Short mmCIF file of C-alpha atoms in Angstrom, two decimals:
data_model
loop_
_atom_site.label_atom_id
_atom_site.label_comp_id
_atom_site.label_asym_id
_atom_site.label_seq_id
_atom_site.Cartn_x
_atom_site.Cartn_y
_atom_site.Cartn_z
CA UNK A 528 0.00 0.00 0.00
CA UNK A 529 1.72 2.79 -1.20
CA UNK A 530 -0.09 5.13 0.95
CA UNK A 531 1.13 3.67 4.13
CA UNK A 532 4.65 4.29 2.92
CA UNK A 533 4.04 7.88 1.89
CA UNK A 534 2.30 8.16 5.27
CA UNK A 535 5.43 6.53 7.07
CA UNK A 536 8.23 8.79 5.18
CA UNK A 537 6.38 12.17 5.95
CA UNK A 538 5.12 11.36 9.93
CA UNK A 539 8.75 10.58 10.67
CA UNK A 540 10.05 13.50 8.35
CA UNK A 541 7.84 15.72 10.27
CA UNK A 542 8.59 14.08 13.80
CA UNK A 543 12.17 14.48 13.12
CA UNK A 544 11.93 18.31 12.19
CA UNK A 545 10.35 18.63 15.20
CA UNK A 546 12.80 17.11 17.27
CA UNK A 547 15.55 17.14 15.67
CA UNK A 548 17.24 20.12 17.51
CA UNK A 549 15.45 19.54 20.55
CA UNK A 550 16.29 21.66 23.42
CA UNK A 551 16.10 22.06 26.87
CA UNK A 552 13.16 25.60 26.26
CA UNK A 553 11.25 23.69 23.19
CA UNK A 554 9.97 25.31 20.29
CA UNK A 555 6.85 25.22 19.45
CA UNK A 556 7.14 21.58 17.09
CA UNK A 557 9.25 20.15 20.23
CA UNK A 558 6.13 20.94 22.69
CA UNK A 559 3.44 19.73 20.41
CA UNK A 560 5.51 16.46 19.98
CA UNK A 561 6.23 16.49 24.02
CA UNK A 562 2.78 16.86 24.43
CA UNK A 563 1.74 14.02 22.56
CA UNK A 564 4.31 11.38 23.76
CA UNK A 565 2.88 12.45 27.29
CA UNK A 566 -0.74 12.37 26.80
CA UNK A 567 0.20 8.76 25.75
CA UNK A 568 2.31 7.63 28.38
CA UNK A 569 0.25 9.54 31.46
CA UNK A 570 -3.69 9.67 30.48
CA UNK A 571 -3.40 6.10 28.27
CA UNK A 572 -0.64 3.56 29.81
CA UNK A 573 0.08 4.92 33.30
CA UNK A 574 -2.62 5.86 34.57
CA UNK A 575 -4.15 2.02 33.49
CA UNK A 576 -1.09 0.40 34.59
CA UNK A 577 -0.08 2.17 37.06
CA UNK A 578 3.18 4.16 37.17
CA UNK A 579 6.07 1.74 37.86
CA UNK A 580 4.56 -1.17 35.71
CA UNK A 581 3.92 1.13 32.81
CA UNK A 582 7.53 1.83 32.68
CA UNK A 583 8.04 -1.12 30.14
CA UNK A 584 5.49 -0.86 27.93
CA UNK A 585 5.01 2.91 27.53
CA UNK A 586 7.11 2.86 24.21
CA UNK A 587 5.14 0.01 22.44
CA UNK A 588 1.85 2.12 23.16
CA UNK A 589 3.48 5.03 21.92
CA UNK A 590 4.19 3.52 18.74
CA UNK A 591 1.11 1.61 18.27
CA UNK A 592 -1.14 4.85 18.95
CA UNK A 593 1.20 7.38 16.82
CA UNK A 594 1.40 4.91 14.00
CA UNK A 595 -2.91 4.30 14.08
CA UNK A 596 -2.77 8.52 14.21
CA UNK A 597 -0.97 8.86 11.07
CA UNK A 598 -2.50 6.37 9.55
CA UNK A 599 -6.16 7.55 10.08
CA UNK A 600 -5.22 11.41 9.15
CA UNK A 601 -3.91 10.18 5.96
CA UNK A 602 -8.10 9.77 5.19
CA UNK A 603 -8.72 13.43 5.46
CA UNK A 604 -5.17 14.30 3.62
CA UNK A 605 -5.52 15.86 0.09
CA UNK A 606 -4.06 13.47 -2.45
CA UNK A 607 -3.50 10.49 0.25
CA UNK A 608 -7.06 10.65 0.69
CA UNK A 609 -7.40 7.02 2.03
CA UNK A 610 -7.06 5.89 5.73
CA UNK A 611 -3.48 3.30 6.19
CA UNK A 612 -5.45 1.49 8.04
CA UNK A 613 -8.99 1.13 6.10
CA UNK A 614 -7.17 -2.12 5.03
CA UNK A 615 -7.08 -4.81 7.25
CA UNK A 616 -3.61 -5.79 7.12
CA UNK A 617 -1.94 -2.50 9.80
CA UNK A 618 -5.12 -3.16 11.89
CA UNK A 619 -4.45 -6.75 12.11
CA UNK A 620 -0.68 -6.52 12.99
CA UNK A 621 -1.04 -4.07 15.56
CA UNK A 622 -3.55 -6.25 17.25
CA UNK A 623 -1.28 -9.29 16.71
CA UNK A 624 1.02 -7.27 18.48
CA UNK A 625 -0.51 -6.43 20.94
CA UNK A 626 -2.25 -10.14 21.42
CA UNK A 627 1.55 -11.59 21.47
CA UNK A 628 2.43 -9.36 24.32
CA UNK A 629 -0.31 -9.64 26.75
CA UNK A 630 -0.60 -13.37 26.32
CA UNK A 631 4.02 -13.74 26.69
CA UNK A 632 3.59 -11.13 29.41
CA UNK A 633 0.82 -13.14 31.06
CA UNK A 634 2.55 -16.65 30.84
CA UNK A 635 5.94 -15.04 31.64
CA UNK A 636 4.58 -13.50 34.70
CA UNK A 637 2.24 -16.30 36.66
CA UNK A 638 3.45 -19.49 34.44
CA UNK A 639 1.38 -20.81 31.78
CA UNK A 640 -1.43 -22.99 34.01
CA UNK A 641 -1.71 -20.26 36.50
CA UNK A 642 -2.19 -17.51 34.00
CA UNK A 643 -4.82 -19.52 31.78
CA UNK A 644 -6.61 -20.66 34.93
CA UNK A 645 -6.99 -17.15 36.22
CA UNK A 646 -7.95 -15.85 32.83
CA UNK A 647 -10.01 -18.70 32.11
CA UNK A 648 -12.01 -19.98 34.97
CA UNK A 649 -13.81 -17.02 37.43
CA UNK A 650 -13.42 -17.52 40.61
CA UNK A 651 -16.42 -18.46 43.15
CA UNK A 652 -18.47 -19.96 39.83
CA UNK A 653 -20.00 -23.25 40.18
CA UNK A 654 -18.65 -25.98 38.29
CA UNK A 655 -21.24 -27.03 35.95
CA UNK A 656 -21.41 -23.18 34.88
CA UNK A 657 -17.55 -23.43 33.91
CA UNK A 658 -18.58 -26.07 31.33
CA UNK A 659 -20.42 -22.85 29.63
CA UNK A 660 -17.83 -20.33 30.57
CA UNK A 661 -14.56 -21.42 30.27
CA UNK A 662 -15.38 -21.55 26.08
CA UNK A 663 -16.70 -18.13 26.60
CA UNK A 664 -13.61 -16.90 28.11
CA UNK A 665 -11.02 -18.72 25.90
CA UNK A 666 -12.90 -17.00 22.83
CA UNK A 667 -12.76 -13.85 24.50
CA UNK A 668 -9.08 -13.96 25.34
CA UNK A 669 -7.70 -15.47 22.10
CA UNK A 670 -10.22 -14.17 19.75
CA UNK A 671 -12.20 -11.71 20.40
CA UNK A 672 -10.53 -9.22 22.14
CA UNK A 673 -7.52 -8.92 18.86
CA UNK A 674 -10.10 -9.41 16.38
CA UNK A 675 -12.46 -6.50 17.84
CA UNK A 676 -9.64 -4.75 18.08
CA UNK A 677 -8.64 -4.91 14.38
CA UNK A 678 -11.56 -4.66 13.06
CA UNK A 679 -13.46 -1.85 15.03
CA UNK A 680 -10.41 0.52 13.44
CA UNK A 681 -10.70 -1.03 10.22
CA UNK A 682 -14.60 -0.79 10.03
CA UNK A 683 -14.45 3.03 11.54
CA UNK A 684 -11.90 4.24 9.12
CA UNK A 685 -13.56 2.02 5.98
CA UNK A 686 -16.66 3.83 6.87
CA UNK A 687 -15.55 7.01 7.00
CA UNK A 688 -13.23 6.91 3.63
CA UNK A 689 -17.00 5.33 2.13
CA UNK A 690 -18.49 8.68 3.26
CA UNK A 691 -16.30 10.91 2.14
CA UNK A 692 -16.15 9.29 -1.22
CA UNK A 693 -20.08 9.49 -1.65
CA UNK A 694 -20.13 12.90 -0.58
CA UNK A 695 -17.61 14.38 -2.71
CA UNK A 696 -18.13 12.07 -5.75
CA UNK A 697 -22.05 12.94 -4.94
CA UNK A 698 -21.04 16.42 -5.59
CA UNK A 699 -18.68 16.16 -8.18
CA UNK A 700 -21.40 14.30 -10.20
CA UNK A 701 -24.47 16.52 -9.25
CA UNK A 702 -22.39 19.58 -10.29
CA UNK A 703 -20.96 18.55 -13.72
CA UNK A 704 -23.29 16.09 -14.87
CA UNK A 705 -26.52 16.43 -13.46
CA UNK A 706 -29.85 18.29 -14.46
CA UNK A 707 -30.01 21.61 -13.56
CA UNK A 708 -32.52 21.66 -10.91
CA UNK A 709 -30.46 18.96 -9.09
CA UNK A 710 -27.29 20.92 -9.15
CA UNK A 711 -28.50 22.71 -5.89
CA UNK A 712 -28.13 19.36 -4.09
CA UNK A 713 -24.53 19.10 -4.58
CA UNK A 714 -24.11 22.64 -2.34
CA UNK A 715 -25.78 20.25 0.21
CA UNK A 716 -23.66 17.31 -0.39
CA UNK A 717 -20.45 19.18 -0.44
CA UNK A 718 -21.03 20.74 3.15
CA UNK A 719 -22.16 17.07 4.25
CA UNK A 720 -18.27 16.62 2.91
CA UNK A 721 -16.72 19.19 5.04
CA UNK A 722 -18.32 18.21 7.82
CA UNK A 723 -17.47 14.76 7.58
CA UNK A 724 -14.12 15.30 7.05
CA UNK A 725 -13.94 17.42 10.29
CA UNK A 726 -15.52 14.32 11.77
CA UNK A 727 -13.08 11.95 10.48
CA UNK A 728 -10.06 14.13 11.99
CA UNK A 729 -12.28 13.18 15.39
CA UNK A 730 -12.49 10.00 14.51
CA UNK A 731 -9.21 9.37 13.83
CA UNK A 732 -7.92 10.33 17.14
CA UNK A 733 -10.97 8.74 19.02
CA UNK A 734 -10.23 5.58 17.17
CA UNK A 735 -6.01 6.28 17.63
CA UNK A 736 -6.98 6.53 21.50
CA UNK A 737 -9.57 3.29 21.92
CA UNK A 738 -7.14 0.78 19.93
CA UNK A 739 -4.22 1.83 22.20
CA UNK A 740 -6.53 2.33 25.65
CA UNK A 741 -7.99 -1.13 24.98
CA UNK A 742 -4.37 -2.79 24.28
CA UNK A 743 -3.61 -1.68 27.50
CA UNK A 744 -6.61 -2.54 29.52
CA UNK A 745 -6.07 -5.91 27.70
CA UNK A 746 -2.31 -6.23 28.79
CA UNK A 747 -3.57 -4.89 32.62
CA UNK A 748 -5.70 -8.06 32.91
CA UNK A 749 -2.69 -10.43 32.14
CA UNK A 750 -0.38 -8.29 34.69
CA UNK A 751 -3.14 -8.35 37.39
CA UNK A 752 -2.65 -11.41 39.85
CA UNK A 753 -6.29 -12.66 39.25
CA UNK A 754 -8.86 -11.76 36.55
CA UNK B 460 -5.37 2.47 -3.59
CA UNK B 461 -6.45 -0.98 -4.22
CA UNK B 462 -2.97 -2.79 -5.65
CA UNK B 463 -4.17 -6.54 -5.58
CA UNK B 464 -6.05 -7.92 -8.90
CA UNK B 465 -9.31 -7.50 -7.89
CA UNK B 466 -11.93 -5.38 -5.57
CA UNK B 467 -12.06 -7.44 -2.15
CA UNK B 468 -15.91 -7.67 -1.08
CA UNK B 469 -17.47 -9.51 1.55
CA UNK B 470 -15.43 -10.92 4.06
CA UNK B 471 -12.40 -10.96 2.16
CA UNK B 472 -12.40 -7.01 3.19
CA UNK B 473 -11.54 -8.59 6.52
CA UNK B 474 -8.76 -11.23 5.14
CA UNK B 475 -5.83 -9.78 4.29
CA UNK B 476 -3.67 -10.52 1.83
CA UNK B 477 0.03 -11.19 1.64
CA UNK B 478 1.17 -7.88 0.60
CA UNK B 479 -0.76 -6.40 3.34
CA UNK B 480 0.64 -7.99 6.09
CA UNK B 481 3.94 -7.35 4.32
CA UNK B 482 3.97 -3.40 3.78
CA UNK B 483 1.85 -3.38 7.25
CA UNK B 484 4.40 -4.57 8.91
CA UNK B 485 7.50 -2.82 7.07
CA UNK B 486 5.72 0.57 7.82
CA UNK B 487 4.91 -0.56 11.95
CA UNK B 488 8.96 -1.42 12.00
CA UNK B 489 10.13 1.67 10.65
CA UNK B 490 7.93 3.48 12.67
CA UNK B 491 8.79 1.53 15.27
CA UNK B 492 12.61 1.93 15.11
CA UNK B 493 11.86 5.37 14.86
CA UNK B 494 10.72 6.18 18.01
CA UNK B 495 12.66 3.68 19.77
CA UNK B 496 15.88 4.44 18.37
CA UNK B 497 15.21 7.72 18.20
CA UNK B 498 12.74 9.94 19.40
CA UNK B 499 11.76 8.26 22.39
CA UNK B 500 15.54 8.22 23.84
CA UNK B 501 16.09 11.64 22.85
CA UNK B 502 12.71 13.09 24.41
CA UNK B 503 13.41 11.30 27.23
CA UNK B 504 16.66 12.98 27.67
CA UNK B 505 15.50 16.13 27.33
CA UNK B 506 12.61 15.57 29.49
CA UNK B 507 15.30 14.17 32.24
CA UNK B 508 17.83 17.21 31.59
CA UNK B 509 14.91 19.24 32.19
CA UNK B 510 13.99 17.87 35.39
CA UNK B 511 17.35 17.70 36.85
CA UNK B 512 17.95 21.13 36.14
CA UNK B 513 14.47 22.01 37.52
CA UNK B 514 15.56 20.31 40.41
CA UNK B 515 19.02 21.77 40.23
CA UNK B 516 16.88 24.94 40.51
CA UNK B 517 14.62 24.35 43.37
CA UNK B 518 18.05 22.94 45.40
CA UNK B 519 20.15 26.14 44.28
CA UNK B 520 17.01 28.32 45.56
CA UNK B 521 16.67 26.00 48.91
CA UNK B 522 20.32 26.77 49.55
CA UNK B 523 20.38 30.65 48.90
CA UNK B 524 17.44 30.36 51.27
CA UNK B 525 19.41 28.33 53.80
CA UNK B 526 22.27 31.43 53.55
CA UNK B 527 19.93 33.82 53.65
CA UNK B 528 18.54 32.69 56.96
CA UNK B 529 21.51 32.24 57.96
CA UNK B 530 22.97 35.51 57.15
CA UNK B 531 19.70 36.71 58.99
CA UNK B 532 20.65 34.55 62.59
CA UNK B 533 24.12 35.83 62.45
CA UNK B 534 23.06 39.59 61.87
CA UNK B 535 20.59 38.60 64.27
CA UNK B 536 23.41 37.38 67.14
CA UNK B 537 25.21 40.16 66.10
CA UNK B 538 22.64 42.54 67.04
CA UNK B 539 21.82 41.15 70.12
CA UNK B 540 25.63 41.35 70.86
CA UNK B 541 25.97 45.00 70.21
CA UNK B 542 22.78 45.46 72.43
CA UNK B 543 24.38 43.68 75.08
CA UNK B 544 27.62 46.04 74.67
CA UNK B 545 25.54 48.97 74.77
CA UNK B 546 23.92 47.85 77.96
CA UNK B 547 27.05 47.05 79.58
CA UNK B 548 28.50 50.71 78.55
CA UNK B 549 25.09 52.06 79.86
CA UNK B 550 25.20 50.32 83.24
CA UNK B 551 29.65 51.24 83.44
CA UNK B 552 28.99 54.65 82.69
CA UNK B 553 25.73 55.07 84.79
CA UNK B 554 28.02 53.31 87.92
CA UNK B 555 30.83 55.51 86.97
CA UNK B 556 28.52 58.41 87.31
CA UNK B 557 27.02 57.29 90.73
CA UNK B 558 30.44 56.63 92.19
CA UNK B 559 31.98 60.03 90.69
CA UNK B 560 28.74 61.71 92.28
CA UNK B 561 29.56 59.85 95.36
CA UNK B 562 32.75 60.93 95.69
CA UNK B 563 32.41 64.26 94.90
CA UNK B 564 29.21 64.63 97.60
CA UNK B 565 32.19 62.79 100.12
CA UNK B 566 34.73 65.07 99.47
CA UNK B 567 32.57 67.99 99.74
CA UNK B 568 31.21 66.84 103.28
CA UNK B 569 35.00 66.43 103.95
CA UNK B 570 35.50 70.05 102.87
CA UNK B 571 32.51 71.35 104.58
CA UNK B 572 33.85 69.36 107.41
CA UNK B 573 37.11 70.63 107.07
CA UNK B 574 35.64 74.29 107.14
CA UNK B 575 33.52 73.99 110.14
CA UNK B 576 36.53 73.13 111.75
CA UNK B 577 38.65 75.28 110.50
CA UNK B 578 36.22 77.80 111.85
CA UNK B 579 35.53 76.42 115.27
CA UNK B 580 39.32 76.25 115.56
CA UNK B 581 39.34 80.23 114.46
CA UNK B 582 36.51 80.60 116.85
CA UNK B 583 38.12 79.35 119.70
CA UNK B 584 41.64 81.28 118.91
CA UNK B 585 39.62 84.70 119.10
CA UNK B 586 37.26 83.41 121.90
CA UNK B 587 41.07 82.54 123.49
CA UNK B 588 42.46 85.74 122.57
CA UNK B 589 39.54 87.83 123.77
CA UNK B 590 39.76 86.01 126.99
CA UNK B 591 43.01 87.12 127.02
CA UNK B 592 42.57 90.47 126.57
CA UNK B 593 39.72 90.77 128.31
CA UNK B 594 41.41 89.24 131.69
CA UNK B 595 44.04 92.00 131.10
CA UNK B 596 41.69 94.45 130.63
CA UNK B 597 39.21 93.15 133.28
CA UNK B 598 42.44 93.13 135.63
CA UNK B 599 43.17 96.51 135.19
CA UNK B 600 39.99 98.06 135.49
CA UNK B 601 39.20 96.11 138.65
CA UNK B 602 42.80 97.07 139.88
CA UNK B 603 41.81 100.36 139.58
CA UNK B 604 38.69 100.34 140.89
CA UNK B 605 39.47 98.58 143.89
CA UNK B 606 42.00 101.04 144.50
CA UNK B 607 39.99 103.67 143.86
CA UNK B 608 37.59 102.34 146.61
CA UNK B 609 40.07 100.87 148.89
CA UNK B 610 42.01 103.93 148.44
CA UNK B 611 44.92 102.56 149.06
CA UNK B 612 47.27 102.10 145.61
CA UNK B 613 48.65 99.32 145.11
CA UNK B 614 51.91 100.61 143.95
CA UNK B 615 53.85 97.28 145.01
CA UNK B 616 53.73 95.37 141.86
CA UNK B 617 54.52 91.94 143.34
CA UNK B 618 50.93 92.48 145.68
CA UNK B 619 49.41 94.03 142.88
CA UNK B 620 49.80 91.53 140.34
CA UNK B 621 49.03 89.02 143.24
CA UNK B 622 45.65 90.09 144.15
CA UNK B 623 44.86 89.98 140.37
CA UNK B 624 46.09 86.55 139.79
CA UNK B 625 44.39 85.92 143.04
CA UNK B 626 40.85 87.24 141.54
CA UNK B 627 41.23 85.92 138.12
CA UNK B 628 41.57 82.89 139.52
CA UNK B 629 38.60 82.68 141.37
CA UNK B 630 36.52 84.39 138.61
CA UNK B 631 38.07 81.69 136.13
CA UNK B 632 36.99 78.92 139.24
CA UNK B 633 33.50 80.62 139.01
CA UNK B 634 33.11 80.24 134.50
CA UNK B 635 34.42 77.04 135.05
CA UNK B 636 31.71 75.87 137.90
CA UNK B 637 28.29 75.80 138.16
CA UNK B 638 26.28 78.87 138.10
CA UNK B 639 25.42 78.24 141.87
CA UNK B 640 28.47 77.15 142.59
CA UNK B 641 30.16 80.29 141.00
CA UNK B 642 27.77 82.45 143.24
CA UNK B 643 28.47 80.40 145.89
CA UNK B 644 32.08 80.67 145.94
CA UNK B 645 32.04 84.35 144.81
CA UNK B 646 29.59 85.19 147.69
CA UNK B 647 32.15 82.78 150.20
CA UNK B 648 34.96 84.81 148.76
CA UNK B 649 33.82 88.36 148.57
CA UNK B 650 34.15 88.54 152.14
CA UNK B 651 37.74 86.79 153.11
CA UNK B 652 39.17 88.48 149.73
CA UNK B 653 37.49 92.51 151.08
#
């Protein structure tokens, strides 16, 4: 996808202006890029995991949510004009990633039976529920939870490059090649575009923030001691 | 955007394809390395250079504070010395002054003394000397009254100068005695002396 990589060259072009003579007083770029890197690491991963066991983890969030940012703005971007991740394949990874680390994290920390038993099996259940809930809970843990993930990014951003298309090919048609008396409608259509494209900036940070708040809620419940 | 051979539809929008996964996961990497390798270890050094120094900041104030209190307790001490020097002059000077006025007021009564004395002293020279004078003068006089009434001179010198020693003798006896007693004798004289 050649968008992704046009995406990729100019996010860490722009990242690296900002930073590149970064000083003790920042500039204005330096601040903005400050400010971003914290609002990850303090309102997403810390103050989920907590401030000493965030430590670790704070730079695979950062990534993961930067890298769903720049993706998603690339749908409201003249010329890119098409969400990086409106195809499944970024959405997927990310939430592979993120499904590799909380499940290593998890057996690494309690040992494989302990961690599947807490994650698996509630506590203070009777047993002949667990014969309905323990399938419940390993779909949840190995499949739902990444594949939500993935596609609940994939469908928002798919859905929003869908209605931007129809609005501005909606106009684009109504203006040049319609009747008269429906050219009118494409005035109408065109603001629907503007304001939809405001709304997709929103949703691209909305959707930038849920993937990576999720990941770490996800992660939380493998570092907890019981589920 | 679509670089495969056909339009996915259907679930296949949710399958992705080889090439996906592929430039999906070169882009995540290079991002990736990016901020790991880079921007992350940088920011974070700033951010930590920031903090020390902001530190470094609040310690350098905490210690100019320290000094300044300091400076404040010793200018403080200091005072409170100088008061106490002050106090000390006060209380020497105000003692100096009591014993100077003391000494002064002493030696005054000692001259006043002295010149009451001195005076008595000068009294009793003139009271002597008028004694004196007056017993010669007293001695005459009565000489020559009593020879005036006697009638009889008293030409012999050795006599004369008798009965007068004789008389002032008894008159000094009389000053020096009672009053009674000084009548008394004068009255017990009168007669064997006449």
């Amino acid at each position: 996808m050649l968008v992704r990589l046009v995406v990729t060259v100019l996010f860490v072009l722009l990242l690296w202006l900002a930073v590149r003579k970064a000083r003790l007083i920042p500039t204005r770029g330096q601040s903005l890029v400050e400010m971003g890197l914290d609002f990850v690491r303090v309102q997403i991963v810390e103050q989920t995991l907590g401030k000493e066991r965030a430590k670790p983890y704070v730079g695979m969030f950062t990534v993961i949510f930067f890298t769903i940012l720049a993706m998603n703005l690339a749908g409201v971007v003249p010329f890119l004009n098409i969400a990086g991740t409106s195809r499944m394949g970024l959405p997927a990874l990310l939430a592979l990633w993120v499904f590799v680390t909380y499940l290593v994290v998890g057996v690494r920390m309690h040992g494989a039976g302990k961690y599947f038993k807490a994650q698996l099996i509630p506590p203070g259940v009777p047993w002949p529920m667990l014969i309905l809930l323990i399938p419940i809970e390993a779909l949840q843990l190995f499949v739902i939870r990444p594949v939500t993930l993935a596609l609940r990014l994939v469908a928002n951003m798919m859905a929003g490059h869908i209605m931007l298309v129809l609005c501005f090919v909606g106009t684009h048609t109504l203006f040049l090649y319609s009747d008269a008396i429906m050219k009118p409608l494409g005035a109408v259509t065109f603001a629907a575009g503007i304001a939809i494209t405001g709304f997709e900036i929103f949703v691209a940070v909305l959707q930038a923030f849920i993937f990576t708040l999720l990941s770490v809620v996800y992660l939380n419940f493998s570092l907890e001691e019981s589920h | 955007m679509i670089s495969a051979d056909h339009t996915p539809s259907g679930i296949e929008i949710f399958i992705p394809h080889v090439y996906d996964w592929f430039w999906s996961l070169l882009v995540t990497v290079i991002i990736a390395v990016f901020f790991f390798k880079y921007l992350l270890p940088k920011l974070n050094a700033i951010l930590d250079e920031r903090a020390a120094k902001i530190e470094g900041g609040i310690a350098l104030a905490e210690k100019v504070q320290a000094e300044a209190a300091e400076a404040k307790a010793q200018t403080d001490a200091e005072l409170d010395e100088a008061r106490k020097v002050a106090a000390d002059i006060k209380e020497g000077a105000s003692n100096d002054g009591a014993a100077i006025v003391a000494e002064a007021r002493a030696k005054a009564q000692a001259d006043a003394a002295r010149i009451v004395e001195a005076a008595h002293r000068q009294i009793e020279a003139e009271r002597a000397s008028a004694v004196v004078s007056l017993r010669e003068e007293v001695g005459g006089l009565a000489t020559e009254l009593a020879s005036r009434i006697v009638g009889e001179s008293l030409a012999d010198d050795a006599r004369q100068s008798r009965v007068i020693d004789r008389f002032l003798d008894d008159l000094d006896a009389g000053l020096a005695g009672e009053n009674e007693r000084v009548v008394a004798s004068s009255t017990d004289a009168e007669p064997g002396q006449v």
